[in-house]
Coordinates of C-alpha atoms in Angstrom, one line a residue:
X71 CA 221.7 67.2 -112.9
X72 CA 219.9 65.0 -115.4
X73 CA 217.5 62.0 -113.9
X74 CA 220.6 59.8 -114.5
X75 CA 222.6 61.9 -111.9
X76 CA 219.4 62.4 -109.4
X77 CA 219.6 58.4 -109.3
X78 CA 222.6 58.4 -108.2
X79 CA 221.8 60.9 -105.6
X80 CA 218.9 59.1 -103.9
X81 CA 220.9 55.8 -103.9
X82 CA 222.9 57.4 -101.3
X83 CA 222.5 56.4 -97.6
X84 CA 222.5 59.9 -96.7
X85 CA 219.8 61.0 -99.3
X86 CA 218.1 57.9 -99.7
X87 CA 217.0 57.8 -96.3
X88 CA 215.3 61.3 -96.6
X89 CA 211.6 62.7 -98.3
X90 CA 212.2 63.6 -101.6
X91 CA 211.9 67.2 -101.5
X92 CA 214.1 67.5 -98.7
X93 CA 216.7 66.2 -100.3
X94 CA 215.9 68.5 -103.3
X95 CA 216.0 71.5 -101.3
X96 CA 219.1 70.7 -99.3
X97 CA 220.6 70.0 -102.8
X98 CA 219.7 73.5 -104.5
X99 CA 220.6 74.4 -108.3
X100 CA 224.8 74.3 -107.8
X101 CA 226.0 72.9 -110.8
X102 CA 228.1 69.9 -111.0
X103 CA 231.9 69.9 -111.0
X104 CA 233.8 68.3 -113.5
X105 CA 236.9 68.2 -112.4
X106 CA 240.5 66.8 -113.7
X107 CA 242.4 64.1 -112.3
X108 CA 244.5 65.5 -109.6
X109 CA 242.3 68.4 -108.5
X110 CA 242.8 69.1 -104.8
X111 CA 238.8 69.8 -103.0
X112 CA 240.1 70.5 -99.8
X113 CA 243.1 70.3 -96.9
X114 CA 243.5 68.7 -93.6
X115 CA 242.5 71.7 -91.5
X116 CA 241.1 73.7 -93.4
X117 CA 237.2 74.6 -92.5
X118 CA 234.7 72.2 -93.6
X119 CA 232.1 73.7 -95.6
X120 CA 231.0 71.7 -97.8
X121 CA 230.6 67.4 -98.3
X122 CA 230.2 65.7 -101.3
X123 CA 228.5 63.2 -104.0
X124 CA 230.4 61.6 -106.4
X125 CA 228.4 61.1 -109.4
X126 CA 231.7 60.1 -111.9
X127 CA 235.1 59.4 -111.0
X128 CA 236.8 58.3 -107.9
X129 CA 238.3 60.5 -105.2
X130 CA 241.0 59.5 -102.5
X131 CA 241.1 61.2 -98.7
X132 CA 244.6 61.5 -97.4
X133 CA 246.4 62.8 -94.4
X134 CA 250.1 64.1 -94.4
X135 CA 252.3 64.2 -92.2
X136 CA 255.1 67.3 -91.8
X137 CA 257.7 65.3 -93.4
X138 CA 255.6 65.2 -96.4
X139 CA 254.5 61.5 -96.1
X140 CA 250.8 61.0 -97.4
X141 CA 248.7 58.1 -95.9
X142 CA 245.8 57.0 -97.7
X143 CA 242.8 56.6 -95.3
X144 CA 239.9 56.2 -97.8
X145 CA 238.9 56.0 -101.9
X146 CA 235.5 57.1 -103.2
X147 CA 233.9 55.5 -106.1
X148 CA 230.8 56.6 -107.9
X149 CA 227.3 57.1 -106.0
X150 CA 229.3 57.4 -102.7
X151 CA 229.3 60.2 -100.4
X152 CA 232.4 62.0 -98.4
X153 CA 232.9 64.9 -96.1
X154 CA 229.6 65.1 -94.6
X155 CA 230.4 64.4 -91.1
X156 CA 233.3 66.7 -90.9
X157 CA 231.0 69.3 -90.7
X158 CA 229.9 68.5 -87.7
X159 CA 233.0 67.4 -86.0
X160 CA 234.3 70.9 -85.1
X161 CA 234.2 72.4 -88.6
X162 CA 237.5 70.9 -89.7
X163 CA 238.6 68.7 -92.4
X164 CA 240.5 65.7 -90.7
X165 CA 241.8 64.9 -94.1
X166 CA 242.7 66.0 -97.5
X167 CA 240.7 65.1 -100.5
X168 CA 241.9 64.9 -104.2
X169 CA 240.5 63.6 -107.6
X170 CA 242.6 59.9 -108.5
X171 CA 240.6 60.3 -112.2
X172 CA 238.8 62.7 -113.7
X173 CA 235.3 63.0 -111.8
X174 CA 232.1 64.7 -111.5
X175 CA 231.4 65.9 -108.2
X176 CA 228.2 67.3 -106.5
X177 CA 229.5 69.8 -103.9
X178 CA 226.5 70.3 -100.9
X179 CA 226.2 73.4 -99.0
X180 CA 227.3 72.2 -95.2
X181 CA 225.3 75.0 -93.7
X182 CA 222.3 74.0 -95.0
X183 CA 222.0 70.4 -94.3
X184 CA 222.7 71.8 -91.1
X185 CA 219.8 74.1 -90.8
X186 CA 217.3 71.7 -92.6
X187 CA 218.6 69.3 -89.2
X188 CA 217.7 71.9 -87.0
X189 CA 214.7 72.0 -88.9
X190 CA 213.2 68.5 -89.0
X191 CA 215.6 66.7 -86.0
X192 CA 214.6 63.6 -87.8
X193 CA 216.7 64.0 -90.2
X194 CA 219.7 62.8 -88.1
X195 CA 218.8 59.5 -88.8
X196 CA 219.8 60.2 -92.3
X197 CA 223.0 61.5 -91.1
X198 CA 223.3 58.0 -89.1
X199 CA 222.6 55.8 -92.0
X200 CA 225.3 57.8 -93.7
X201 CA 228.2 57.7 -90.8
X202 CA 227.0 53.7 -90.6
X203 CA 227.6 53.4 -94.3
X204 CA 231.4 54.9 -93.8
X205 CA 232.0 52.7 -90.6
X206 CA 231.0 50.0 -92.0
X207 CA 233.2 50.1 -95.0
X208 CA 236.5 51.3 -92.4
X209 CA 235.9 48.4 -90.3
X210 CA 236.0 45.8 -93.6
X211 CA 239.1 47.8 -94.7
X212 CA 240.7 47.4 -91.8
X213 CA 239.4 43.9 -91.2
X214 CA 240.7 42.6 -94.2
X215 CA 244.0 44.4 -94.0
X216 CA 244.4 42.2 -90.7
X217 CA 242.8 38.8 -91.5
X218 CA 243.7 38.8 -95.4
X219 CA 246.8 37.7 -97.2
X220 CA 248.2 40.3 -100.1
X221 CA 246.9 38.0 -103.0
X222 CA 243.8 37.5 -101.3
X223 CA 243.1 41.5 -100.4
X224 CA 244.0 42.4 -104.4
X225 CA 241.3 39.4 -105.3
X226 CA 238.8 41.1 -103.2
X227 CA 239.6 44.0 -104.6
X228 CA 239.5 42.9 -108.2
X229 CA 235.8 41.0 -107.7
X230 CA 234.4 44.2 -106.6
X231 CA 235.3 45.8 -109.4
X232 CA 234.3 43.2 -111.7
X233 CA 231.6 44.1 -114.1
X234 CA 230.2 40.8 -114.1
X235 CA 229.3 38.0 -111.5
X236 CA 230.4 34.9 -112.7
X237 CA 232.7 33.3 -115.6
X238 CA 235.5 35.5 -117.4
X239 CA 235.7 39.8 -117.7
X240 CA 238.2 42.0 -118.3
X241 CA 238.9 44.6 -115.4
X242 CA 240.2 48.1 -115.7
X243 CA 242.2 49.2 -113.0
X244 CA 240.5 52.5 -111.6
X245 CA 243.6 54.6 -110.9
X246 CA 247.4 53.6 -110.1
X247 CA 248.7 51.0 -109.0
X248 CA 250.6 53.0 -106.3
X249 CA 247.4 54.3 -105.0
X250 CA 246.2 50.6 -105.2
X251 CA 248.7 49.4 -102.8
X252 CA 248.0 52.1 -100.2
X253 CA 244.5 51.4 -100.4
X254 CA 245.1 47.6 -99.5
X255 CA 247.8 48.1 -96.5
X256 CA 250.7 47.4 -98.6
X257 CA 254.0 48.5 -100.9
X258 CA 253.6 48.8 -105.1
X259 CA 256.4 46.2 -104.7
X260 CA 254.4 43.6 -102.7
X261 CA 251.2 44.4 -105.1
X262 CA 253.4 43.7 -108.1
X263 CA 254.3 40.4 -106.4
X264 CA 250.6 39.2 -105.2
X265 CA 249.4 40.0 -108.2
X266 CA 252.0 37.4 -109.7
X267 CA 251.1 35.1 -107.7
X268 CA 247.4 35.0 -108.7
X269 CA 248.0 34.1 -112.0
X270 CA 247.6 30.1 -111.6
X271 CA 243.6 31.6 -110.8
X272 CA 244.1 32.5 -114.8
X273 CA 244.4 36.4 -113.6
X274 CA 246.7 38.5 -116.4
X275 CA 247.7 42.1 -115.8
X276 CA 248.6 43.7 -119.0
X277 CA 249.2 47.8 -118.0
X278 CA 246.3 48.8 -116.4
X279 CA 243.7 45.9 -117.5
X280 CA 243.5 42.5 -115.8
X281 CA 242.0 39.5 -117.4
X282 CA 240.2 37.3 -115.5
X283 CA 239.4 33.5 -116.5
X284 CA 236.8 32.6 -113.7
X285 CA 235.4 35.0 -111.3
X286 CA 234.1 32.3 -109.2
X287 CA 237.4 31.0 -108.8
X288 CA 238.9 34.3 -108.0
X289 CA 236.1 35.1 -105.3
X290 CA 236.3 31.7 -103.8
X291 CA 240.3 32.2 -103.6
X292 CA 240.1 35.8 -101.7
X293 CA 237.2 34.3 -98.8
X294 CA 239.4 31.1 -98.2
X295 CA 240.2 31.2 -94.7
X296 CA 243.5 28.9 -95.3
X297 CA 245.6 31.2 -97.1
X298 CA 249.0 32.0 -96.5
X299 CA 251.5 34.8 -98.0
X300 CA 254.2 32.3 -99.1

């Protein structure tokens, strides 16, 4: 890892909230993966040993069903964290994880971390600011999947991505549009619609880029509390 990657690293709840050389040790010398869009890390079931940093890329977790449907439960972005508590939650994957884009991945040694707990019991904390992080971020999913209209959870969506904080930017959509609408509780056909509908707030979707005239206005639209779908 370069300093560029390290940064990344210790902007993590997880390693953030532990000494420096800890977090070095628990890390090692594994290279990290670069890895092509579509690459499967690991199955629902299968034994957890390892949890990850995403340091490029964004990665989706998933659980199927026996039919073969697939339910999106979570997507990773860069200088997030996955997997870590499944480690510790009966050694099982609860979920599958795949690449969405191509991504570089730093893949931890579950055993260790363990050890280095067992170690210095203080540590847990750590581990709690981490499993806070990932709450935190389920119960906003979840919260805006209930108290959100469609237009309003793709606006959200959209001004998180945005590279800027006020006035116009151009935004390229992370991965498909598909995987978009599972992320945000709803079907590619209602995203095509919602995102229609946002276009008197100057939003244009051309492919996989979306213009937008006025962040403001777009941010403003998505916390309005007197939105309907109609």
């Amino acid at each position: 890892m370069d300093n560029r990657d390290w940064g990344i690293v210790r902007a993590t709840p997880l390693f953030g909230a532990m000494p420096q050389d800890v977090a070095l040790s628990i890390i090692g010398t594994k290279p990290v993966r670069v890895l092509d869009k579509g690459t499967l890390l690991f199955q629902q079931g299968e034994p957890a040993t390892s949890f990850f940093v995403i340091l490029e890329g964004w990665v989706k977790l998933f659980r199927s069903t026996p039919e073969g449907t697939e339910t999106v439960v979570s997507v990773f972005r860069r200088g997030e964290t996955f997997a870590e508590a499944a480690i510790f939650l009966g050694g099982r994957y609860p979920v599958s994880a795949a690449t969405v884009t191509s991504a570089r991945l730093l893949a931890i040694d579950g055993d260790v971390l363990r050890r280095r707990i067992i170690e210095q019991p203080q540590l847990a904390l750590s581990m709690l600011a981490s499993s806070s992080y990932h709450l935190k971020g389920l119960v906003e999913q979840i919260e805006q999947i209930k108290s959100l209209t469609a237009p309003q959870r793709i606006a959200a969506f959209l001004v998180n991505l945005a590279p800027v904080s006020e006035g116009s930017c151009l935004i390229e959509l992370p991965y498909e549009k598909t995987l978009i609408a599972q992320r945000l509780g709803m079907k590619p056909e209602s995203l095509s619609r919602a995102l229609a509908k946002l276009r008197p707030l100057g939003i244009r979707v051309d492919r996989e880029n979306v213009s937008v005239s006025d962040l403001r206005l777009l941010a403003r639209f998505a916390e309005a509390t007197d939105q309907t779908d109609d």
